[in-house]
Short mmCIF file of C-alpha atoms in Angstrom, two decimals:
data_model
loop_
_atom_site.label_atom_id
_atom_site.label_comp_id
_atom_site.label_asym_id
_atom_site.label_seq_id
_atom_site.Cartn_x
_atom_site.Cartn_y
_atom_site.Cartn_z
CA MET A 1393 98.22 49.54 134.98
CA GLU A 1394 101.39 50.74 136.55
CA ASP A 1395 103.31 50.60 133.04
CA LEU A 1396 100.45 52.67 131.54
CA MET A 1397 100.88 55.22 134.20
CA ALA A 1398 104.42 55.50 134.26
CA ASP A 1399 104.19 55.98 130.42
CA ILE A 1400 101.60 58.95 130.90
CA LYS A 1401 103.89 60.52 133.67
CA LYS A 1402 106.78 60.31 131.56
CA THR A 1403 104.73 61.87 128.66
CA ALA A 1404 103.63 64.78 131.07
CA ASN A 1405 107.08 65.65 132.03
CA LYS A 1406 108.54 65.78 128.31
CA VAL A 1407 105.49 68.01 127.30
CA ARG A 1408 106.07 70.45 130.57
CA ALA A 1409 109.55 70.29 129.88
CA LYS A 1410 109.01 71.67 126.29
CA LEU A 1411 106.46 74.16 127.32
CA LYS A 1412 108.96 75.51 129.72
CA VAL A 1413 111.54 75.73 126.90
CA ILE A 1414 108.98 77.66 124.71
CA GLU A 1415 108.34 80.08 127.68
CA GLN A 1416 112.34 80.82 128.27
CA ASN A 1417 112.64 81.63 124.08
CA ILE A 1418 109.50 83.67 124.40
CA GLU A 1419 110.69 85.77 127.27
CA GLN A 1420 114.18 86.23 125.80
CA GLU A 1421 112.88 87.43 122.45
CA GLU A 1422 110.42 89.74 124.18
CA HIS A 1423 113.67 91.56 125.30
CA THR A 1424 114.64 92.33 121.58
CA ASN A 1425 111.56 92.39 119.67
CA LYS A 1426 108.43 93.26 121.85
CA SER A 1427 106.27 94.66 118.53
CA SER A 1428 106.80 91.47 116.46
CA ALA A 1429 103.50 89.92 115.26
CA ASP A 1430 105.04 86.67 114.99
CA LEU A 1431 106.05 86.65 118.81
CA ARG A 1432 102.68 87.46 119.82
CA ILE A 1433 101.20 84.42 117.86
CA ARG A 1434 103.73 82.26 119.55
CA LYS A 1435 102.86 83.41 122.92
CA THR A 1436 98.96 82.93 122.37
CA GLN A 1437 99.69 79.27 120.91
CA HIS A 1438 101.72 78.47 124.17
CA SER A 1439 99.00 79.94 126.54
CA THR A 1440 96.51 77.71 124.40
CA LEU A 1441 98.76 74.58 124.74
CA SER A 1442 99.59 75.11 128.20
CA ARG A 1443 95.86 75.32 129.03
CA LYS A 1444 94.90 72.17 127.13
CA PHE A 1445 97.65 70.43 128.97
CA VAL A 1446 96.23 71.48 132.53
CA GLU A 1447 92.84 70.25 131.25
CA VAL A 1448 94.04 66.85 130.04
CA MET A 1449 96.10 66.36 133.02
CA THR A 1450 93.08 67.47 135.40
CA GLU A 1451 91.28 64.75 133.65
CA TYR A 1452 93.87 62.10 134.44
CA ASN A 1453 94.10 63.31 138.03
CA ARG A 1454 90.23 62.85 138.37
CA THR A 1455 90.51 59.36 136.72
CA GLN A 1456 93.23 58.47 139.18
CA THR A 1457 91.21 59.54 142.08
CA ASP A 1458 88.23 57.64 140.95
CA TYR A 1459 90.39 54.94 140.68
CA ARG A 1460 91.89 55.31 144.18
CA GLU A 1461 88.54 55.64 145.92
CA ARG A 1462 87.08 52.39 144.23
CA CYS A 1463 90.14 50.30 145.26
CA LYS A 1464 89.60 51.29 148.93
CA GLY A 1465 86.27 50.58 148.76
CA ARG A 1466 87.28 47.24 147.42
CA ILE A 1467 89.53 46.58 150.15
CA GLN A 1468 87.58 47.80 152.81
CA ARG A 1469 84.74 45.05 151.47
CA GLN A 1470 87.42 42.69 151.54
CA LEU A 1471 88.78 43.37 154.59
CA GLU A 1472 85.19 43.24 156.18
CA ILE A 1473 84.79 39.89 154.66
CA ILE A 1474 88.10 38.60 156.05
CA ILE A 1475 87.22 39.80 159.53
CA ARG A 1476 83.93 38.05 159.59
CA THR A 1477 85.17 34.69 158.78
CA SER A 1478 88.65 34.83 160.06
CA LEU A 1479 87.61 33.00 163.45
CA ILE A 1480 86.22 30.36 161.15
CA ILE A 1481 88.76 29.83 158.61
CA MET A 1482 91.95 31.63 159.87
CA GLU A 1483 94.00 28.90 158.86
CA THR A 1484 92.51 28.16 155.11
CA GLN A 1485 94.35 28.80 151.82
CA GLN A 1486 91.60 31.00 151.01
CA ALA A 1487 92.10 33.40 153.82
CA LYS A 1488 95.78 33.52 152.78
CA GLN A 1489 95.29 34.47 149.37
CA THR A 1490 92.52 37.22 150.07
CA LEU A 1491 94.85 38.77 152.44
CA ALA A 1492 97.70 38.51 149.82
CA ASP A 1493 95.69 40.26 147.44
CA ILE A 1494 94.57 42.98 149.93
CA GLU A 1495 98.24 43.52 150.36
CA ALA A 1496 98.84 43.96 146.94
CA ARG A 1497 96.03 46.44 146.35
CA HIS A 1498 97.24 48.26 149.20
CA ALA A 1499 100.49 48.44 147.71
CA ASP A 1500 99.06 49.77 144.55
CA ILE A 1501 97.29 52.29 146.29
CA ILE A 1502 100.26 53.55 148.06
CA LYS A 1503 101.93 53.73 144.45
CA LEU A 1504 98.70 55.54 143.17
CA GLU A 1505 98.95 58.11 145.84
CA ASN A 1506 102.51 58.98 145.11
CA SER A 1507 101.75 59.42 141.67
CA ILE A 1508 98.73 61.42 142.43
CA ARG A 1509 101.08 63.41 144.78
CA GLU A 1510 103.48 64.16 141.82
CA LEU A 1511 100.63 65.05 139.42
CA HIS A 1512 99.73 67.70 142.36
CA ASP A 1513 102.95 69.13 142.06
CA MET A 1514 103.01 69.17 138.36
CA PHE A 1515 99.57 71.07 138.80
CA MET A 1516 101.09 73.54 140.90
CA ASP A 1517 103.68 74.27 138.51
CA MET A 1518 101.34 74.55 135.46
CA ALA A 1519 98.62 76.69 137.45
CA MET A 1520 101.22 79.35 138.00
CA LEU A 1521 102.20 79.07 134.36
CA VAL A 1522 98.59 79.57 133.34
CA GLU A 1523 97.98 82.36 135.84
CA SER A 1524 100.87 84.47 134.67
CA GLN A 1525 99.43 84.17 131.27
CA GLY A 1526 96.11 85.05 132.29
CA GLU A 1527 96.83 88.53 131.65
CA MET A 1528 98.01 88.37 128.50
CA ILE A 1529 95.15 86.08 127.54
CA ASP A 1530 92.98 89.10 128.83
CA ARG A 1531 94.98 91.70 126.85
CA ILE A 1532 94.70 89.39 123.50
CA GLU A 1533 90.60 89.44 124.02
CA TYR A 1534 90.82 93.56 124.69
CA HIS A 1535 92.80 93.99 121.60
CA VAL A 1536 90.48 91.67 119.50
CA GLU A 1537 87.69 93.50 120.46
CA HIS A 1538 89.41 96.78 119.54
CA ALA A 1539 90.01 95.41 116.35
CA VAL A 1540 86.49 94.65 115.84
CA ASP A 1541 85.61 98.12 116.44
CA TYR A 1542 88.16 99.60 114.26
CA VAL A 1543 87.25 97.05 111.58
CA GLN A 1544 83.54 98.35 112.10
CA THR A 1545 84.84 101.96 111.88
CA ALA A 1546 87.00 101.36 108.68
CA THR A 1547 84.14 99.77 107.07
CA GLN A 1548 81.87 103.00 107.66
CA ASP A 1549 84.83 105.22 106.48
CA THR A 1550 85.26 103.40 103.15
CA LYS A 1551 81.51 103.62 102.56
CA LYS A 1552 81.83 107.61 103.03
CA ALA A 1553 85.17 107.74 101.02
CA LEU A 1554 82.85 105.92 98.19
CA LYS A 1555 80.02 108.36 98.49
CA TYR A 1556 82.88 111.29 98.44
CA GLN A 1557 84.21 109.75 95.48
CA SER A 1558 81.17 109.70 93.59
CA LYS A 1559 80.46 113.16 94.44
CA ALA A 1560 83.84 114.09 93.48
CA ARG A 1561 83.06 112.73 89.84
CA ARG A 1562 79.79 114.41 89.75
CA GLY A 1563 81.79 117.58 90.65
CA GLU A 1564 84.30 116.72 88.05
CA LEU A 1565 81.66 115.79 85.51
CA VAL A 1566 79.91 119.46 86.45
CA ASP A 1567 83.57 121.47 85.77
CA ARG A 1568 84.04 119.74 82.40
CA ILE A 1569 80.37 120.81 81.56
CA GLU A 1570 81.00 124.46 83.02
CA TYR A 1571 84.23 124.32 80.83
CA HIS A 1572 82.69 123.34 77.79
CA VAL A 1573 79.64 125.82 78.07
CA ALA A 1574 82.49 128.58 78.89
CA GLN A 1575 84.04 127.62 75.58
CA SER A 1576 81.02 127.56 73.96
CA GLN A 1577 80.12 131.15 75.18
CA ASN A 1578 83.63 132.11 74.02
CA CYS A 1579 83.22 130.71 70.37
CA VAL A 1580 79.94 132.43 70.50
CA GLU A 1581 81.34 135.64 71.36
CA THR A 1582 84.06 135.21 68.70
CA ALA A 1583 81.26 134.20 66.10
CA ARG A 1584 79.65 137.81 66.94
CA VAL A 1585 82.67 139.36 66.58
CA GLU A 1586 83.32 137.75 63.13
CA LEU A 1587 79.52 138.40 62.24
CA LYS A 1588 80.29 141.98 63.01
CA VAL A 1589 83.31 141.90 60.92
CA ALA A 1590 81.57 140.39 57.96
CA GLU A 1591 78.80 142.79 58.23
CA GLY A 1592 81.19 145.58 58.00
CA TYR A 1593 82.96 143.92 54.57
CA GLN A 1594 79.40 143.34 53.31
CA THR A 1595 78.52 147.07 53.61
CA LYS A 1596 82.09 148.33 52.44
CA ALA A 1597 81.54 145.84 49.42
CA ARG A 1598 78.31 146.81 48.79
CA LYS A 1599 79.39 150.72 48.84
CA ALA A 1600 82.26 149.82 46.44
CA PHE A 1601 80.18 148.00 44.17
CA TRP A 1602 77.83 150.50 43.58
CA ARG A 1603 80.64 153.23 43.44
CA THR A 1604 82.40 150.76 40.92
CA GLU A 1605 78.74 150.48 38.86
CA ILE A 1606 78.30 154.19 39.01
CA LYS A 1607 81.46 154.69 37.48
CA HIS A 1608 81.20 151.91 34.66
CA ARG A 1609 77.72 153.46 33.83
CA ARG A 1610 78.91 157.07 33.55
CA TYR A 1611 82.19 155.80 31.90
CA HIS A 1612 79.74 153.84 28.82
CA VAL A 1613 77.15 156.85 28.90
CA GLU A 1614 80.23 159.22 28.23
CA LYS A 1615 81.76 156.98 25.58
CA ASP A 1616 78.32 156.02 23.94
CA THR A 1617 77.66 160.22 23.75
CA HIS A 1618 80.88 160.60 21.62
CA HIS A 1619 80.38 157.89 19.16
CA SER A 1620 76.67 157.84 18.81
CA VAL A 1621 75.24 157.98 15.39
CA PRO A 1622 72.47 160.51 14.41
CA GLY A 1623 69.09 159.16 14.67
CA SER A 1624 69.96 155.95 16.33
CA SER A 1625 68.22 154.94 19.70
CA SER A 1626 70.00 155.94 22.66
CA SER A 1627 72.27 153.20 24.41
CA HIS A 1628 71.53 151.42 27.44
CA PHE A 1629 74.19 150.00 30.06
CA ASN A 1630 74.51 146.25 29.91
CA TYR A 1631 77.56 143.93 31.45
CA HIS A 1632 77.95 140.33 31.31
CA PRO A 1633 79.27 137.91 33.69
CA GLY A 1634 82.75 138.01 32.78
CA SER A 1635 83.25 141.90 33.23
CA LEU A 1636 84.58 143.23 36.49
CA VAL A 1637 81.22 144.51 37.53
CA GLY A 1638 79.76 140.82 37.09
CA ILE A 1639 83.04 139.64 39.13
CA MET A 1640 82.34 141.96 41.94
CA ARG A 1641 78.58 141.54 41.95
CA GLN A 1642 79.36 137.84 42.60
CA GLN A 1643 81.64 138.41 45.08
CA VAL A 1644 79.15 140.73 46.97
CA VAL A 1645 76.78 137.99 46.94
CA MET A 1646 79.33 135.56 48.38
CA ILE A 1647 80.08 137.74 51.14
CA ALA A 1648 76.02 138.17 52.03
CA ASP A 1649 75.75 134.43 52.16
CA SER A 1650 78.92 133.83 54.38
CA ALA A 1651 77.67 136.81 56.78
CA ALA A 1652 74.03 134.93 56.64
CA ASN A 1653 75.70 131.50 57.32
CA ALA A 1654 77.82 133.00 60.34
CA ALA A 1655 74.57 134.45 61.59
CA THR A 1656 72.95 130.98 61.60
CA VAL A 1657 75.97 129.50 63.50
CA THR A 1658 75.95 132.08 65.92
CA ASN A 1659 72.23 131.93 66.96
CA ALA A 1660 72.79 128.45 67.02
CA ALA A 1661 75.68 128.30 69.48
CA ALA A 1662 73.61 130.80 71.57
CA ASP A 1663 70.50 128.41 71.85
CA ALA A 1664 72.70 125.62 72.54
CA ASN A 1665 74.55 127.48 75.47
CA LEU A 1666 71.23 128.68 76.90
CA THR A 1667 70.09 124.78 76.71
CA CYS A 1668 73.19 123.65 78.70
#
């Protein structure tokens, strides 16, 4: 029992010394780098270890106290027995042996009380350490609670950002649609201008065609008049597709078809623009 108590006491002193060294190192680093995350983690770990050490030693002290009380009760009962029988067997060997046992137990109790006294001093030292760290633990809890609030706020802001992003994408799509509609309107206006130009060319081509055809007819009429044979029938105007008039007629027809196609495209573009 004594060896076990000595080992426990030795181990407890080593743990207390290491905790003090850690505390001193933390205090030194606190002057150079107060905002270090690693330093805050080490302080939290040191506080946790100190609390656990105090809890273990408290349980050990309670066990020692219970053992001391049981030993006192046993010695008290043995003393009562000796007092009752001392008048009868004062000189017997059993009485002497019982007295020796009582004295040994009394010595053990004295040693146990000394150990409890040393343990009490250790408790006072560790209690001061834990009390000094209590404020730091409260601050850690405070910051943890606020961190939870910040996380919740960040989550809400993220959801809002996603909504804004979706709306922004929709707005970008609308802008693209409006851009293409504007481009379509520009194309429609350009097509209308080209249609008017084509219609002007068509009108000019028709006028030129009829002027050329009239001149051509006059030319052939005058030629037939000078070279006509008496008694023959009056000549009539004919032209073949390879002649100048035939070529101009084909060009006029092509211009008219192009103008009609341009009008169709313009109407279709206008309908598409209205649909958008």
